[in-house]
Amino acid sequence: MASDSVGPVLVPVLGDQLTRDLASLRGRSKDDTVVLMMEVWDEATYVRHHKQKIVLIFSAMRHFAAELRDAGWTVDYVRMDDEDNAGSFTGELARAIEDHAPRLVSVVEAGEWRVREDMDQWADKFACEIEILRDDRFICSQAEFDDWAEDRESLRMEYFYREMRRKTGLLMDGDKPEGGEWNYDSENRKPPKDGLSAPQRPTFEPDEITQACLDLVEDRFADHFGSLDHFGWPVTRDQAEQAADAFFAERIERFGPYQDAMVHGQDDLFHSMLSTSINLGLLDPLELCKRAEKAYRDGKAPLNSVEGFIRQIIGWREYVRGFYFNRMPHLQKANALNAQRGLPEFYWTGETDMRCLADCIRSTRDNAHAHHIQRLMVLGNFALLAGISPREVQDWYLVVYADAYEWVELPNVAAMILYADGGALASKPYAASGNYINKMSNYCKECRYSVSKKTGEGACPFNPLYWHFMHRHRDRLASNHRIGRIYQNWDRMGEERQQEYLDSAEAFLDTLEPAASGWARG
Ligand code: FAD
Ligand code: DLZ
Ligand code: SF4
């Protein structure tokens, strides 16, 4: 609705939009703008986020507001502990419109569907012009993704990624990929050698602002999942840049080869640990890719590492976001494999004798982080094989990771790990037996279960669960050209052996305690 008001421009900046280069702030005059930032109960509790995630977002928001004020901007900052906090973005916007009588509200589209739906109502609700801008921190616009996806029965990241390489010019040699190949993944599967360890990533001591957020969360969110003992995430652009510097100086060289490796107690290995900062807006993903390319061109990192890193960002990260908005809201309810089992309690407590799972859950609880292959091939693989309900798995992943927002969590969970979309995103389920985990980690050596034992007492549960999964989804998977041949092995086993696998799996599944309600949603 047009307005003849002469008030300022009101710019709501959400908790994951913390950059001065945001489309709604870029080019604006400080004298004519009120920035609105809101800590609200709805966002802090729509799922019961890990405590570290709430501290991270509130502290980063408070630091960003201080940085804006220091630079001369007017910021209307609503704190969670303000007495008259309205509790929601829409409630706070109503209050701010009353207070500032803006001539325009200019906001960047939200990253999550549920917030976008609310935002889409604002133009009808408020008697003031509302402008919703595209989030151009992403390289690919939704229109571009939807165009690319149209008429394709199944979407594959690899082809999308090549488009993004051409679009950005990253690692291109004219119109050819640098080095002759688009993808060097086959060089990026080195198992961890004994004693493999990586330099410590920088962590950041809580300052006064972060300490206030730690106190707030201990007070108001005490019963949320996770520990605050090790909080050390970057909460400012400066700190995030220090974290990026350390990655480019010390870890990118071996990022590629050991991307899929897992070592007990070594939580970060050679991963960048930059997802929290990228998703908050503290780091620009394209800039990071350019730095990675420079490291290659300067001879400081090999092509397989640099290509792998760039692919995660302009490939997977952009692809899952496009996929999310292309498939919402149905993606939230997708359950192609009809998985109905409740999430086991150990996902919250870490109390399981399966050493791989216990270590990944410990890291998740202590750091609000687990690296990609832990999320995919341990935690995700178990949920897939055990047939856990997608809604419960989705909630868990959204709660427990400091980098989790639905646009990135949901495609990874529903489509990548659970195959709940029936194969629109991934060409086959990422199902694996204990062999895979044993090859890529040092978990099995000291596990109570034996990875070489296939069935019966003491056998690694992933082994019978793998065949139980393949058996129960034979109708769907036998015709899949990437996985179908596996049934020849199953058929060769003979009925008696097959039954041993199925009985072992059933016996194990019967031992799983479903989680008490209330961990993920209040
Ligand atoms: P690195 O290994 O250093 O990778 C570099 C960057 O690439 C990451 O920072 C991230 O921005 C991007 N990236 C890598 N893989 C992916 C991917 N599959 N999808 C999107 N971006 C990717 N990432 C999130 O940011 N938020 C989530 O909620 C999230 N949930 C996940 C759930 C599951 C089941 C799986 C399998 C993956 C999920 N990921 C998620 C992707 C990935 O695991 C994390 O981005 C990564 O572990 C973050 O650590 P890092 O920064 O050290 O990543
Ligand atoms: C995740 C989160 C949390 C815990 N709290 C807030 C908050 O109080 N204020 C805010 O602006 N953003 C928060 N966020 C991030 C938002 O959930 C995120 O910006 C939207 O989900 C994106 O659509
Ligand atoms: Fe995990 Fe099985 Fe290895 Fe134990 S033996 S650590 S359960 S893969």
CSV table of C-alpha atoms in Angstrom, one decimal, residues 111-311:
chain,number,residue,atom,x,y,z
A,111,GLY,CA,15.5,-17.9,4.7
A,112,GLU,CA,12.7,-20.1,6.1
A,113,TRP,CA,9.4,-20.9,4.6
A,114,ARG,CA,7.4,-20.3,7.7
A,115,VAL,CA,8.8,-16.8,8.2
A,116,ARG,CA,8.3,-16.0,4.5
A,117,GLU,CA,4.7,-16.9,4.8
A,118,ASP,CA,4.3,-14.4,7.7
A,119,MET,CA,6.2,-11.8,5.7
A,120,ASP,CA,3.9,-12.2,2.8
A,121,GLN,CA,1.0,-11.1,5.0
A,122,TRP,CA,2.7,-7.9,6.1
A,123,ALA,CA,1.6,-5.8,3.1
A,124,ASP,CA,-2.1,-6.6,4.0
A,125,LYS,CA,-1.6,-6.1,7.7
A,126,PHE,CA,0.2,-2.8,7.8
A,127,ALA,CA,-0.8,0.6,6.3
A,128,CYS,CA,2.7,1.3,5.1
A,129,GLU,CA,4.6,0.3,2.0
A,130,ILE,CA,6.4,-3.0,2.4
A,131,GLU,CA,9.2,-4.1,0.0
A,132,ILE,CA,10.6,-7.6,0.2
A,133,LEU,CA,13.9,-7.9,-1.6
A,134,ARG,CA,15.7,-10.9,-2.9
A,135,ASP,CA,18.5,-12.3,-0.7
A,136,ASP,CA,21.4,-11.7,-3.1
A,137,ARG,CA,23.9,-13.3,-0.8
A,138,PHE,CA,23.0,-16.4,-2.8
A,139,ILE,CA,24.5,-16.7,-6.3
A,140,CYS,CA,21.5,-18.4,-7.8
A,141,SER,CA,18.1,-16.6,-7.7
A,142,GLN,CA,15.0,-18.8,-7.1
A,143,ALA,CA,13.7,-17.9,-10.6
A,144,GLU,CA,17.0,-19.1,-12.0
A,145,PHE,CA,16.9,-22.4,-10.0
A,146,ASP,CA,13.2,-23.0,-10.9
A,147,ASP,CA,14.0,-22.4,-14.6
A,148,TRP,CA,16.9,-24.9,-14.4
A,149,ALA,CA,14.7,-27.4,-12.5
A,150,GLU,CA,11.7,-27.2,-14.7
A,151,ASP,CA,11.0,-30.2,-16.8
A,152,ARG,CA,13.8,-32.2,-15.1
A,153,GLU,CA,12.4,-35.3,-13.5
A,154,SER,CA,15.3,-35.7,-11.2
A,155,LEU,CA,17.6,-32.9,-10.2
A,156,ARG,CA,21.3,-33.6,-9.8
A,157,MET,CA,23.7,-31.2,-8.0
A,158,GLU,CA,26.5,-32.0,-10.4
A,159,TYR,CA,24.9,-30.4,-13.4
A,160,PHE,CA,23.7,-27.4,-11.4
A,161,TYR,CA,27.2,-27.0,-10.0
A,162,ARG,CA,28.7,-26.8,-13.5
A,163,GLU,CA,26.3,-24.0,-14.3
A,164,MET,CA,27.4,-22.2,-11.1
A,165,ARG,CA,31.1,-22.6,-12.1
A,166,ARG,CA,30.4,-21.1,-15.5
A,167,LYS,CA,28.3,-18.3,-13.9
A,168,THR,CA,31.0,-17.3,-11.3
A,169,GLY,CA,34.0,-18.2,-13.5
A,170,LEU,CA,35.5,-20.0,-10.4
A,171,LEU,CA,38.1,-22.6,-11.4
A,172,MET,CA,37.5,-22.1,-15.1
A,173,ASP,CA,40.1,-22.3,-17.8
A,174,GLY,CA,38.2,-20.5,-20.6
A,175,ASP,CA,35.0,-22.5,-21.0
A,176,LYS,CA,36.6,-25.7,-19.6
A,177,PRO,CA,37.0,-26.7,-15.9
A,178,GLU,CA,40.4,-26.1,-14.4
A,179,GLY,CA,42.5,-29.2,-14.7
A,180,GLY,CA,40.1,-30.9,-17.2
A,181,GLU,CA,37.6,-32.3,-14.7
A,182,TRP,CA,34.6,-30.7,-13.0
A,183,ASN,CA,34.8,-32.8,-9.9
A,184,TYR,CA,37.7,-34.3,-8.0
A,185,ASP,CA,35.7,-36.2,-5.4
A,186,SER,CA,37.4,-39.5,-6.3
A,187,GLU,CA,40.6,-38.0,-4.8
A,188,ASN,CA,38.8,-36.9,-1.7
A,189,ARG,CA,38.2,-40.2,0.2
A,190,LYS,CA,41.3,-40.9,2.1
A,191,PRO,CA,40.8,-42.9,5.2
A,192,PRO,CA,42.4,-41.5,8.3
A,193,LYS,CA,45.9,-42.8,9.0
A,194,ASP,CA,46.7,-43.7,12.5
A,195,GLY,CA,47.4,-40.6,14.5
A,196,LEU,CA,45.8,-38.2,11.9
A,197,SER,CA,45.2,-34.9,13.6
A,198,ALA,CA,44.6,-31.4,12.5
A,199,PRO,CA,45.6,-28.0,13.9
A,200,GLN,CA,43.1,-26.5,16.4
A,201,ARG,CA,40.7,-24.1,14.9
A,202,PRO,CA,40.6,-20.7,16.6
A,203,THR,CA,37.9,-20.3,19.3
A,204,PHE,CA,36.8,-17.0,20.8
A,205,GLU,CA,36.6,-16.3,24.5
A,206,PRO,CA,33.2,-14.8,25.5
A,207,ASP,CA,33.3,-11.1,25.9
A,208,GLU,CA,30.8,-9.1,27.9
A,209,ILE,CA,28.1,-9.3,25.2
A,210,THR,CA,28.5,-13.0,24.7
A,211,GLN,CA,28.6,-13.5,28.5
A,212,ALA,CA,25.2,-11.8,28.9
A,213,CYS,CA,23.8,-14.1,26.2
A,214,LEU,CA,25.3,-17.1,28.0
A,215,ASP,CA,23.6,-16.0,31.2
A,216,LEU,CA,20.3,-15.3,29.4
A,217,VAL,CA,20.3,-18.8,27.8
A,218,GLU,CA,21.2,-20.5,31.1
A,219,ASP,CA,18.4,-18.7,32.7
A,220,ARG,CA,15.6,-18.8,30.1
A,221,PHE,CA,16.5,-21.9,28.0
A,222,ALA,CA,18.1,-24.1,30.7
A,223,ASP,CA,16.2,-27.3,29.6
A,224,HIS,CA,17.2,-27.0,25.9
A,225,PHE,CA,19.6,-29.6,24.5
A,226,GLY,CA,23.3,-29.1,24.5
A,227,SER,CA,26.2,-27.8,26.6
A,228,LEU,CA,27.5,-24.2,26.8
A,229,ASP,CA,30.9,-25.2,28.3
A,230,HIS,CA,32.8,-25.0,25.1
A,231,PHE,CA,31.1,-22.0,23.5
A,232,GLY,CA,33.8,-20.4,21.2
A,233,TRP,CA,32.0,-19.6,17.9
A,234,PRO,CA,32.9,-16.4,16.0
A,235,VAL,CA,30.3,-13.8,16.8
A,236,THR,CA,31.6,-10.9,14.8
A,237,ARG,CA,32.8,-10.4,11.2
A,238,ASP,CA,36.3,-9.8,12.6
A,239,GLN,CA,36.4,-13.1,14.4
A,240,ALA,CA,34.8,-15.0,11.5
A,241,GLU,CA,37.6,-13.6,9.3
A,242,GLN,CA,40.2,-14.8,11.8
A,243,ALA,CA,38.6,-18.3,11.6
A,244,ALA,CA,38.7,-18.1,7.8
A,245,ASP,CA,42.3,-17.0,7.8
A,246,ALA,CA,43.2,-20.0,10.0
A,247,PHE,CA,41.4,-22.4,7.6
A,248,PHE,CA,43.2,-21.0,4.5
A,249,ALA,CA,46.6,-21.0,6.3
A,250,GLU,CA,46.4,-24.3,8.1
A,251,ARG,CA,43.7,-26.7,6.9
A,252,ILE,CA,42.6,-26.2,3.3
A,253,GLU,CA,45.5,-28.2,1.9
A,254,ARG,CA,44.3,-31.4,3.5
A,255,PHE,CA,40.6,-30.5,3.5
A,256,GLY,CA,40.0,-32.4,0.2
A,257,PRO,CA,41.8,-35.7,0.9
A,258,TYR,CA,40.4,-36.1,4.4
A,259,GLN,CA,36.9,-34.7,3.8
A,260,ASP,CA,35.2,-38.0,4.5
A,261,ALA,CA,37.5,-39.1,7.3
A,262,MET,CA,36.4,-39.4,11.0
A,263,VAL,CA,38.6,-39.7,14.0
A,264,HIS,CA,37.3,-40.3,17.5
A,265,GLY,CA,37.6,-37.1,19.6
A,266,GLN,CA,38.9,-35.0,16.6
A,267,ASP,CA,35.8,-33.0,16.0
A,268,ASP,CA,36.8,-30.6,13.2
A,269,LEU,CA,39.6,-32.4,11.3
A,270,PHE,CA,40.4,-30.3,8.2
A,271,HIS,CA,36.8,-28.9,7.8
A,272,SER,CA,36.5,-25.1,7.6
A,273,MET,CA,34.1,-24.8,10.5
A,274,LEU,CA,32.8,-21.7,8.8
A,275,SER,CA,29.1,-22.7,8.2
A,276,THR,CA,27.8,-20.8,11.3
A,277,SER,CA,29.5,-17.6,10.1
A,278,ILE,CA,28.4,-18.0,6.4
A,279,ASN,CA,24.8,-18.7,7.4
A,280,LEU,CA,24.6,-15.8,9.8
A,281,GLY,CA,26.0,-13.4,7.1
A,282,LEU,CA,29.3,-12.8,8.8
A,283,LEU,CA,31.2,-14.2,5.9
A,284,ASP,CA,30.4,-13.9,2.2
A,285,PRO,CA,30.4,-17.3,0.6
A,286,LEU,CA,31.6,-16.1,-2.8
A,287,GLU,CA,34.5,-14.3,-1.2
A,288,LEU,CA,35.5,-17.5,0.5
A,289,CYS,CA,35.4,-19.4,-2.8
A,290,LYS,CA,37.6,-16.7,-4.4
A,291,ARG,CA,40.1,-17.0,-1.5
A,292,ALA,CA,40.1,-20.8,-2.0
A,293,GLU,CA,40.8,-20.3,-5.8
A,294,LYS,CA,43.6,-17.9,-5.0
A,295,ALA,CA,45.2,-20.5,-2.6
A,296,TYR,CA,45.2,-22.9,-5.6
A,297,ARG,CA,46.5,-20.4,-8.1
A,298,ASP,CA,49.3,-19.4,-5.6
A,299,GLY,CA,50.3,-23.0,-5.2
A,300,LYS,CA,49.2,-23.2,-1.6
A,301,ALA,CA,46.5,-25.8,-1.9
A,302,PRO,CA,45.9,-28.6,-4.3
A,303,LEU,CA,43.1,-28.5,-6.9
A,304,ASN,CA,41.2,-31.4,-5.3
A,305,SER,CA,40.9,-29.6,-2.0
A,306,VAL,CA,40.0,-26.3,-3.5
A,307,GLU,CA,37.5,-27.7,-6.0
A,308,GLY,CA,36.0,-29.8,-3.1
A,309,PHE,CA,35.5,-26.7,-1.0
A,310,ILE,CA,34.1,-24.5,-3.8
A,311,ARG,CA,31.7,-27.4,-4.8
